[in-house]
Coordinates of C-alpha atoms and ligand atoms in Angstrom, one line a residue:
M24 CA -38.7 -34.9 -12.7
D25 CA -35.1 -33.2 -13.0
R26 CA -32.2 -35.3 -12.7
F27 CA -28.4 -34.6 -12.6
L28 CA -25.6 -36.4 -14.5
V29 CA -22.2 -36.0 -12.8
E30 CA -19.1 -37.1 -14.7
G31 CA -16.9 -37.6 -11.9
G32 CA -13.1 -36.8 -11.7
R33 CA -13.0 -33.4 -12.9
K34 CA -10.4 -30.9 -11.2
L35 CA -12.3 -28.4 -9.5
K36 CA -10.4 -24.7 -9.4
G37 CA -12.0 -21.3 -9.1
T38 CA -14.1 -18.9 -6.9
V39 CA -17.5 -19.8 -5.9
K40 CA -19.8 -17.1 -4.1
A41 CA -22.0 -17.9 -1.1
G42 CA -25.6 -16.6 -1.5
G43 CA -27.8 -15.2 1.1
S44 CA -29.0 -17.7 4.0
K45 CA -32.2 -19.9 2.9
N46 CA -32.7 -20.7 6.8
A47 CA -32.3 -17.0 7.5
C48 CA -34.6 -15.6 4.7
L49 CA -38.0 -18.1 5.0
P50 CA -38.4 -16.6 8.9
I51 CA -37.4 -13.2 7.9
L52 CA -40.2 -13.5 5.0
V53 CA -42.4 -14.3 7.4
A54 CA -41.8 -11.4 9.7
S55 CA -43.3 -9.3 7.3
L56 CA -46.6 -10.6 8.5
L57 CA -46.2 -8.6 11.5
T58 CA -46.8 -5.3 9.8
D59 CA -48.7 -3.6 7.3
E60 CA -45.7 -1.3 6.1
P61 CA -43.4 -2.3 3.0
F62 CA -41.0 -5.0 3.6
I63 CA -38.0 -5.3 1.5
L64 CA -35.6 -8.0 1.7
H65 CA -32.1 -8.1 -0.4
R66 CA -29.8 -11.3 -1.5
V67 CA -32.7 -13.6 -1.6
P68 CA -31.6 -16.8 -3.2
N69 CA -34.2 -18.1 -6.0
L70 CA -34.9 -21.6 -4.1
R71 CA -37.6 -23.6 -4.2
D72 CA -38.5 -23.1 -0.4
V73 CA -38.2 -19.2 -0.8
R74 CA -40.8 -19.4 -3.5
T75 CA -43.0 -21.4 -1.7
T76 CA -42.6 -19.1 1.7
L77 CA -43.6 -16.2 -1.1
K78 CA -46.5 -18.1 -2.2
I79 CA -47.7 -18.6 1.4
L80 CA -47.6 -14.7 2.1
T81 CA -49.5 -14.2 -1.5
A82 CA -52.3 -16.9 -0.2
L83 CA -52.4 -14.9 3.1
G84 CA -53.0 -11.9 1.1
K85 CA -49.6 -9.8 1.1
K86 CA -48.5 -8.7 -2.3
V87 CA -45.1 -9.5 -3.5
T88 CA -42.5 -8.9 -6.0
F89 CA -39.5 -10.9 -6.4
Q90 CA -36.5 -9.7 -8.7
N91 CA -32.7 -9.9 -8.9
G92 CA -32.6 -11.4 -5.4
T93 CA -34.6 -8.8 -4.1
V94 CA -38.1 -9.2 -2.4
T95 CA -40.6 -6.3 -2.0
I96 CA -43.9 -7.0 0.2
T97 CA -46.6 -5.0 0.7
A98 CA -50.2 -5.0 2.0
D99 CA -52.7 -6.0 -0.4
G100 CA -56.0 -5.6 1.4
A101 CA -56.8 -7.5 4.7
L102 CA -54.9 -10.2 6.0
K103 CA -55.8 -14.0 6.0
N104 CA -55.5 -15.7 9.2
T105 CA -55.5 -19.6 7.7
L106 CA -53.1 -21.3 5.5
P107 CA -54.1 -24.0 2.8
Y108 CA -52.5 -27.5 3.6
E109 CA -51.1 -27.7 0.0
L110 CA -48.5 -25.0 1.0
V111 CA -47.8 -26.1 4.2
K112 CA -46.9 -29.9 3.7
Q113 CA -43.7 -28.4 1.0
M114 CA -41.8 -27.2 3.6
R115 CA -41.8 -27.4 7.4
A116 CA -40.9 -23.7 8.1
S117 CA -44.1 -23.0 6.8
F118 CA -45.2 -23.4 10.2
W119 CA -43.7 -20.2 11.3
V120 CA -46.3 -18.2 10.3
A121 CA -48.1 -19.3 13.2
G122 CA -46.3 -17.0 15.7
P123 CA -47.0 -13.6 13.6
L124 CA -50.5 -14.7 13.0
L125 CA -51.3 -15.3 16.2
A126 CA -50.0 -12.1 17.2
R127 CA -52.0 -10.2 14.9
F128 CA -55.0 -11.9 15.2
K129 CA -55.2 -14.3 18.3
E130 CA -56.6 -16.7 16.1
A131 CA -54.9 -19.1 13.4
V132 CA -55.3 -22.1 11.8
I133 CA -52.5 -24.0 10.3
P134 CA -51.9 -27.1 9.0
L135 CA -49.2 -29.4 10.7
P136 CA -46.0 -29.2 8.4
G137 CA -44.0 -31.3 6.2
G138 CA -41.1 -30.9 5.0
C139 CA -37.7 -33.4 4.7
A140 CA -38.5 -36.6 6.0
L141 CA -35.6 -36.4 8.8
G142 CA -37.9 -38.0 11.5
A143 CA -40.9 -36.9 13.7
R144 CA -40.1 -33.4 13.7
P145 CA -43.0 -32.3 16.4
V146 CA -43.9 -28.9 17.1
D147 CA -44.6 -29.2 20.6
I148 CA -41.7 -26.7 21.6
H149 CA -43.4 -23.9 19.5
L150 CA -47.0 -25.0 21.0
K151 CA -45.9 -24.6 24.6
G152 CA -44.4 -21.6 23.8
F153 CA -47.6 -20.1 22.7
E154 CA -49.8 -21.4 25.5
R155 CA -47.3 -19.6 27.9
L156 CA -47.8 -16.6 25.9
G157 CA -51.9 -17.2 26.8
A158 CA -52.9 -18.8 23.6
S159 CA -54.6 -22.0 23.6
C160 CA -53.7 -24.8 20.9
Q161 CA -55.7 -27.5 19.6
T162 CA -55.0 -29.9 17.0
E163 CA -58.2 -30.7 14.9
R164 CA -58.1 -32.8 11.9
G165 CA -54.4 -32.1 11.0
N166 CA -54.8 -28.3 11.8
V167 CA -53.3 -26.4 15.0
I168 CA -56.0 -24.2 15.8
L169 CA -54.4 -21.5 18.3
S170 CA -56.8 -18.7 19.4
A171 CA -56.1 -16.2 22.4
E172 CA -58.4 -13.5 24.1
K173 CA -55.3 -11.8 25.2
L174 CA -51.4 -12.3 24.7
E175 CA -49.1 -11.5 27.4
P176 CA -45.6 -11.5 27.6
A177 CA -44.0 -14.6 29.5
K178 CA -40.8 -16.4 30.8
I179 CA -40.3 -19.1 28.6
T180 CA -37.9 -21.9 28.6
L181 CA -37.4 -24.2 26.0
R182 CA -37.3 -28.0 26.5
F183 CA -34.5 -28.1 23.8
P184 CA -32.7 -25.0 21.8
S185 CA -35.2 -25.7 18.7
V186 CA -34.4 -23.0 15.6
G187 CA -37.9 -22.7 14.6
A188 CA -39.6 -22.4 17.9
T189 CA -36.9 -19.8 18.8
Q190 CA -37.8 -17.6 15.7
N191 CA -41.9 -18.4 15.9
L192 CA -42.0 -17.3 19.6
M193 CA -39.6 -14.2 19.0
M194 CA -41.6 -13.1 16.2
C195 CA -44.7 -13.7 18.2
A196 CA -43.4 -12.1 21.1
A197 CA -42.2 -8.9 19.3
L198 CA -45.6 -7.8 18.8
I199 CA -46.9 -8.2 22.4
E200 CA -46.3 -5.5 24.4
G201 CA -44.2 -6.3 27.4
E202 CA -41.0 -8.0 28.3
T203 CA -40.8 -11.6 27.1
V204 CA -37.8 -13.8 28.1
L205 CA -36.8 -16.9 26.3
E206 CA -34.8 -19.2 27.9
N207 CA -32.6 -22.4 26.4
V208 CA -32.9 -20.6 22.7
A209 CA -31.1 -21.8 19.7
K210 CA -28.0 -19.3 19.0
E211 CA -27.8 -20.0 15.2
P212 CA -26.5 -16.8 13.1
E213 CA -29.8 -17.2 11.7
I214 CA -31.6 -16.2 14.8
D215 CA -29.1 -13.2 15.0
D216 CA -30.4 -12.0 11.7
V217 CA -33.9 -12.4 12.4
T218 CA -33.4 -10.4 15.7
A219 CA -31.8 -7.7 13.3
V220 CA -34.7 -7.6 11.2
L221 CA -37.2 -7.3 14.1
N222 CA -35.1 -4.6 15.8
K223 CA -35.3 -2.6 12.7
M224 CA -39.1 -2.9 12.8
G225 CA -39.2 -1.8 16.1
A226 CA -39.0 -4.3 18.3
E227 CA -36.1 -4.3 21.2
I228 CA -34.6 -7.6 21.4
F229 CA -30.9 -8.8 22.8
A230 CA -29.4 -11.6 24.0
D231 CA -28.6 -10.9 27.9
D232 CA -25.5 -11.5 29.9
K233 CA -27.0 -15.2 30.6
G234 CA -27.5 -15.8 26.8
R235 CA -31.3 -15.4 27.4
L236 CA -33.0 -14.0 24.8
V237 CA -35.0 -10.7 26.0
I238 CA -37.7 -9.5 23.6
R239 CA -39.2 -6.2 24.5
G240 CA -42.3 -6.4 22.1
Q241 CA -44.5 -3.4 20.6
K242 CA -47.9 -2.6 19.9
T243 CA -47.2 -2.1 16.5
L244 CA -44.1 -2.7 14.3
R245 CA -43.0 -1.0 11.1
G246 CA -41.5 -2.2 7.6
A247 CA -37.8 -2.8 7.4
E248 CA -35.4 -3.2 4.6
H249 CA -32.8 -5.7 5.5
T250 CA -29.9 -7.7 3.6
V251 CA -29.6 -11.4 4.6
V252 CA -26.7 -13.1 6.1
A253 CA -24.4 -15.4 3.9
D254 CA -25.6 -18.9 3.9
R255 CA -23.2 -20.9 6.4
I256 CA -24.7 -24.5 4.9
E257 CA -24.3 -23.5 1.5
S258 CA -20.8 -22.3 1.9
G259 CA -19.8 -25.3 4.1
S260 CA -21.3 -27.4 1.2
Y261 CA -19.0 -26.0 -1.4
M262 CA -16.2 -26.0 1.2
I263 CA -16.6 -29.7 1.4
A264 CA -17.0 -30.2 -1.8
A265 CA -13.8 -28.7 -2.9
A266 CA -11.9 -31.0 0.0
A267 CA -13.7 -34.2 -1.3
A268 CA -12.6 -33.5 -5.2
R269 CA -8.8 -32.1 -3.6
G270 CA -9.7 -29.1 -5.5
D271 CA -8.4 -25.4 -5.4
V272 CA -11.4 -23.4 -4.4
R273 CA -12.3 -20.2 -2.6
V274 CA -15.7 -19.6 -1.2
E275 CA -16.2 -16.2 -1.2
D276 CA -19.0 -13.7 0.2
C277 CA -19.4 -16.2 3.4
V278 CA -18.6 -15.5 7.3
P279 CA -16.1 -17.9 7.9
E280 CA -16.4 -17.8 11.9
H281 CA -20.0 -19.0 11.2
N282 CA -18.5 -22.3 9.9
S283 CA -15.6 -22.4 13.1
I284 CA -16.2 -26.2 13.7
L285 CA -16.6 -27.6 10.0
L286 CA -13.2 -25.5 9.3
E287 CA -11.5 -27.0 12.5
C288 CA -12.9 -30.4 11.2
L289 CA -11.4 -30.0 7.9
Q290 CA -7.9 -29.0 9.0
E291 CA -7.9 -32.0 11.4
A292 CA -9.0 -34.2 8.3
G293 CA -5.5 -32.9 6.9
V294 CA -7.1 -30.3 4.2
P295 CA -4.9 -26.8 3.8
L296 CA -7.3 -23.8 4.1
E297 CA -6.4 -20.1 4.1
I298 CA -9.2 -18.2 5.8
G299 CA -9.9 -14.9 5.4
P300 CA -12.4 -12.0 6.5
N301 CA -14.9 -13.0 4.0
Y302 CA -13.6 -16.0 2.2
V303 CA -12.1 -19.6 3.0
H304 CA -9.7 -21.0 0.0
V305 CA -9.9 -24.6 0.2
K306 CA -6.1 -25.6 -1.2
P307 CA -5.2 -28.6 -2.8
Y308 CA -3.2 -31.6 -1.2
D309 CA -1.5 -35.0 -1.7
G310 CA -1.4 -36.5 1.6
P311 CA -4.0 -38.7 3.0
L312 CA -7.5 -37.3 4.0
K313 CA -7.6 -38.4 8.0
P314 CA -10.7 -39.8 9.2
T315 CA -12.3 -37.9 12.0
R316 CA -14.8 -38.4 14.6
I317 CA -17.6 -35.5 14.5
K318 CA -21.1 -35.0 16.5
T319 CA -23.7 -32.6 15.5
A320 CA -25.0 -30.4 17.9
P321 CA -27.0 -26.8 18.0
Y322 CA -25.1 -24.1 17.2
P323 CA -21.8 -23.6 17.5
G324 CA -21.4 -27.4 17.3
F325 CA -21.2 -29.2 14.0
A326 CA -24.4 -28.3 12.3
T327 CA -26.4 -31.3 11.4
D328 CA -27.3 -29.7 7.8
L329 CA -23.6 -30.4 7.0
Q330 CA -23.5 -33.9 8.3
P331 CA -24.8 -35.8 5.0
Q332 CA -21.9 -33.9 3.0
W333 CA -19.1 -34.8 5.6
M334 CA -20.1 -38.5 5.3
A335 CA -19.5 -38.3 1.5
L336 CA -16.4 -36.8 2.4
M337 CA -15.4 -39.4 5.1
S338 CA -16.3 -42.0 2.5
L339 CA -12.9 -41.3 1.2
A340 CA -10.7 -41.3 4.2
D341 CA -7.6 -43.0 5.0
G342 CA -9.1 -44.9 8.0
A343 CA -12.4 -45.4 9.9
A344 CA -14.3 -42.1 11.0
E345 CA -17.4 -41.8 12.8
I346 CA -20.7 -39.5 12.7
D347 CA -22.9 -39.1 15.8
E348 CA -26.1 -37.3 14.8
T349 CA -27.6 -35.9 17.8
I350 CA -30.2 -33.6 16.1
F351 CA -32.3 -35.6 14.0
E352 CA -33.2 -39.4 14.2
N353 CA -33.5 -40.0 10.7
R354 CA -30.8 -38.4 9.1
F355 CA -28.5 -40.9 7.3
M356 CA -30.6 -41.4 4.0
A357 CA -28.1 -40.8 1.9
A358 CA -25.8 -43.3 3.2
P359 CA -27.4 -46.3 1.4
E360 CA -26.9 -44.1 -2.1
L361 CA -23.2 -43.7 -1.1
V362 CA -23.1 -47.3 -0.2
R363 CA -24.2 -48.0 -3.7
M364 CA -21.1 -45.8 -5.3
G365 CA -18.9 -48.2 -3.1
A366 CA -18.6 -46.4 0.1
D367 CA -18.6 -48.4 3.3
I368 CA -20.6 -47.1 5.6
V369 CA -22.5 -48.8 8.7
T370 CA -25.2 -47.1 10.6
E371 CA -26.8 -48.1 13.9
K372 CA -29.5 -45.8 15.2
T373 CA -27.6 -42.2 15.7
L374 CA -23.8 -43.7 15.1
A375 CA -22.4 -43.9 11.3
R376 CA -19.5 -45.7 10.8
I377 CA -17.6 -44.9 7.7
N378 CA -14.4 -46.9 6.5
G379 CA -13.0 -45.1 4.2
V380 CA -12.1 -46.5 0.5
K381 CA -9.8 -45.5 -2.4
E382 CA -12.3 -44.8 -4.7
L383 CA -16.0 -44.2 -5.3
S384 CA -17.8 -45.3 -8.5
G385 CA -20.6 -43.6 -10.2
A386 CA -23.6 -45.3 -9.8
H387 CA -27.7 -44.1 -10.5
V388 CA -28.6 -43.0 -7.0
M389 CA -31.8 -41.0 -5.7
A390 CA -31.6 -37.9 -3.2
S391 CA -34.1 -38.4 -0.7
D392 CA -33.3 -35.1 1.1
L393 CA -32.0 -31.7 0.3
R394 CA -28.6 -32.1 2.3
G395 CA -28.4 -35.9 1.7
G396 CA -28.9 -34.7 -2.0
F397 CA -25.9 -32.3 -2.3
A398 CA -23.8 -35.3 -0.4
L399 CA -24.4 -37.4 -3.4
L400 CA -23.5 -34.7 -5.7
I401 CA -19.9 -34.4 -3.6
A402 CA -19.7 -38.1 -4.0
G403 CA -20.7 -37.9 -7.9
L404 CA -17.7 -35.3 -8.4
C405 CA -15.1 -37.6 -6.6
A406 CA -16.3 -40.9 -8.4
K407 CA -14.9 -42.7 -11.3
G408 CA -17.7 -42.5 -14.1
T409 CA -20.9 -41.1 -14.0
T410 CA -23.5 -40.8 -11.3
E411 CA -26.8 -39.9 -12.1
I412 CA -29.0 -38.5 -9.5
E413 CA -32.4 -38.6 -9.1
R414 CA -35.1 -36.3 -7.2
V415 CA -33.1 -33.1 -7.7
Y416 CA -35.9 -31.1 -6.3
H417 CA -34.7 -31.9 -3.1
I418 CA -31.6 -30.5 -3.8
D419 CA -33.0 -27.3 -5.2
R420 CA -35.1 -26.7 -1.8
G421 CA -32.0 -25.2 -0.5
Y422 CA -29.2 -24.5 -3.4
E423 CA -29.1 -21.8 -5.9
D424 CA -28.0 -23.2 -9.5
P425 CA -25.9 -25.7 -8.0
E426 CA -24.9 -27.4 -11.4
G427 CA -24.0 -23.5 -12.6
K428 CA -21.7 -23.0 -9.5
L429 CA -20.1 -26.2 -9.8
N430 CA -19.5 -26.0 -13.4
A431 CA -18.1 -22.8 -13.1
L432 CA -15.4 -24.5 -11.0
G433 CA -14.6 -27.0 -14.1
A434 CA -17.4 -29.6 -12.5
N435 CA -19.6 -31.6 -15.4
V436 CA -23.0 -31.6 -13.9
T437 CA -25.7 -31.8 -16.4
R438 CA -29.3 -31.3 -15.1
Y439 CA -32.0 -33.0 -17.2
N440 CA -35.4 -34.4 -17.5
P441 CA -36.3 -37.7 -18.9
D442 CA -39.8 -37.1 -19.3
K443 CA -38.9 -34.0 -21.6
D444 CA -35.5 -34.2 -22.8
D445 CA -34.8 -36.4 -25.6
F446 CA -31.0 -37.5 -25.0
Ligands
UD1_24 C1 -33.9 -25.5 11.1 C2 -33.4 -25.7 10.1 C3 -32.9 -26.7 9.4 C4 -31.9 -27.4 10.8 C5 -32.5 -27.5 12.0 C6 -31.5 -27.9 13.1 C7 -34.7 -23.9 9.2 C8 -35.9 -23.2 8.2 N1 -34.6 -25.2 9.2 O1 -35.1 -26.5 11.1 O2 -32.6 -26.7 8.4 O3 -31.6 -28.6 10.3 O4 -32.9 -26.1 12.3 O5 -30.4 -26.8 12.9 O6 -34.2 -23.1 9.8 N2 -38.0 -30.5 18.0 C9 -39.2 -31.0 18.6 N3 -40.1 -30.2 18.8 C10 -40.3 -28.9 18.8 C11 -39.2 -28.3 17.7 C12 -38.3 -29.0 17.3 O7 -38.8 -32.0 18.9 O8 -41.5 -28.4 18.6 C13 -36.9 -31.3 17.6 C14 -36.9 -31.8 16.2 O9 -37.7 -33.0 16.0 C15 -35.3 -32.0 16.0 C16 -34.7 -30.8 16.9 O10 -36.0 -30.4 17.8 O11 -35.1 -33.4 16.3 C17 -34.2 -29.7 15.8 O12 -35.4 -29.3 15.5 P1 -35.0 -27.4 15.3 O13 -33.9 -26.7 15.7 O14 -36.7 -27.1 15.8 O15 -35.1 -27.6 13.6 P2 -35.9 -26.6 12.7 O16 -36.3 -25.2 13.0 O17 -36.9 -27.5 12.2

């Protein structure tokens, strides 16, 4: 398994370009199941989760090509409506095929999902929604079996604005004739991107004045061509890395307003920023990094996907910082590894108290989830000495060529595989 060796203390300077959003790509690729017509998606990052999604589409009977950031999906005979566990266990987002398959076949068998071990992560909101649309949902031997004689549009109130459930239900409702209304929905920019694609396919989806999603579904949907929105989590991760390393880094091709809260928090911490229409320039600073209190929340709140990276930054603050993680119950997995690097962090349930230290030191650490893995990379960039990060495959799920992008800024990050490379 690949590892990273990170030599700390290098100055970061230059430009890094944001890629297409992983979390928008995954549901958009899945939306191709709603049509037999060709579907073309540009600015697709070459990530493990994207490749898993393409394998899922192929397993379901689609013909897929992926070249230079463009995915083309065409029909290749009849689609299947069951998915093997081998693919689903790799990624929770594989469950998003349930909505389109149910809409097309009125029947689907999907193993319960895997993904990052961030806590229980149930799918009850998805299933409640499918039931409101007329489906029956049974769980048998690890599979969810969905079936319906007829699907009907409905008014559905989500008990929590789940991103995945909002997308899954939108995709299903887009192929049910009539008007479905979703209340208490997620408002992440990735939802807007999925909406744009479904509208290109012929659905009519809009947010009403009460913030509800109105979906005017159609009997059939067309193919579509689309360019994926910038990845706000990747962009934000590089902004935090630059701030932690006190670098001089311009993050380009991003949408700064999608990171509004992060930018406010960086400024509150004393990090100077220049914010342009499609870039954020993180400037070097000599003063202290001020500790802050953050609380993760659904968009537009502080993104839970940037919380571990923020923790790495706050490890170096001049005082005591606090994080309240309200989205996932088990999202402090990077904390003990950061402590091994000299950070002073105490976690209790959803709260983390971080007493900033003057310096982190390189250590042998292990990534145990995607964003926590990048947090270790950030800590390694700032630490004295060399950090060795195991289980880089977690980071590869959501960051395209992180060592290439960081090394172009002056970092020294080497990928190696101890089972293959002879050092
Ligand atoms: C998506 C993102 C993930 C991000 C998360 C929260 C993708 C591919 N993944 O994940 O990177 O961290 O949003 O912003 O877009 N929940 C339930 N029942 C459900 C569904 C969710 O209880 O049926 C709970 C989850 O356990 C979690 C919370 O709701 O505690 C948020 O989950 P959700 O918004 O659904 O996250 P995902 O869509 O899985």
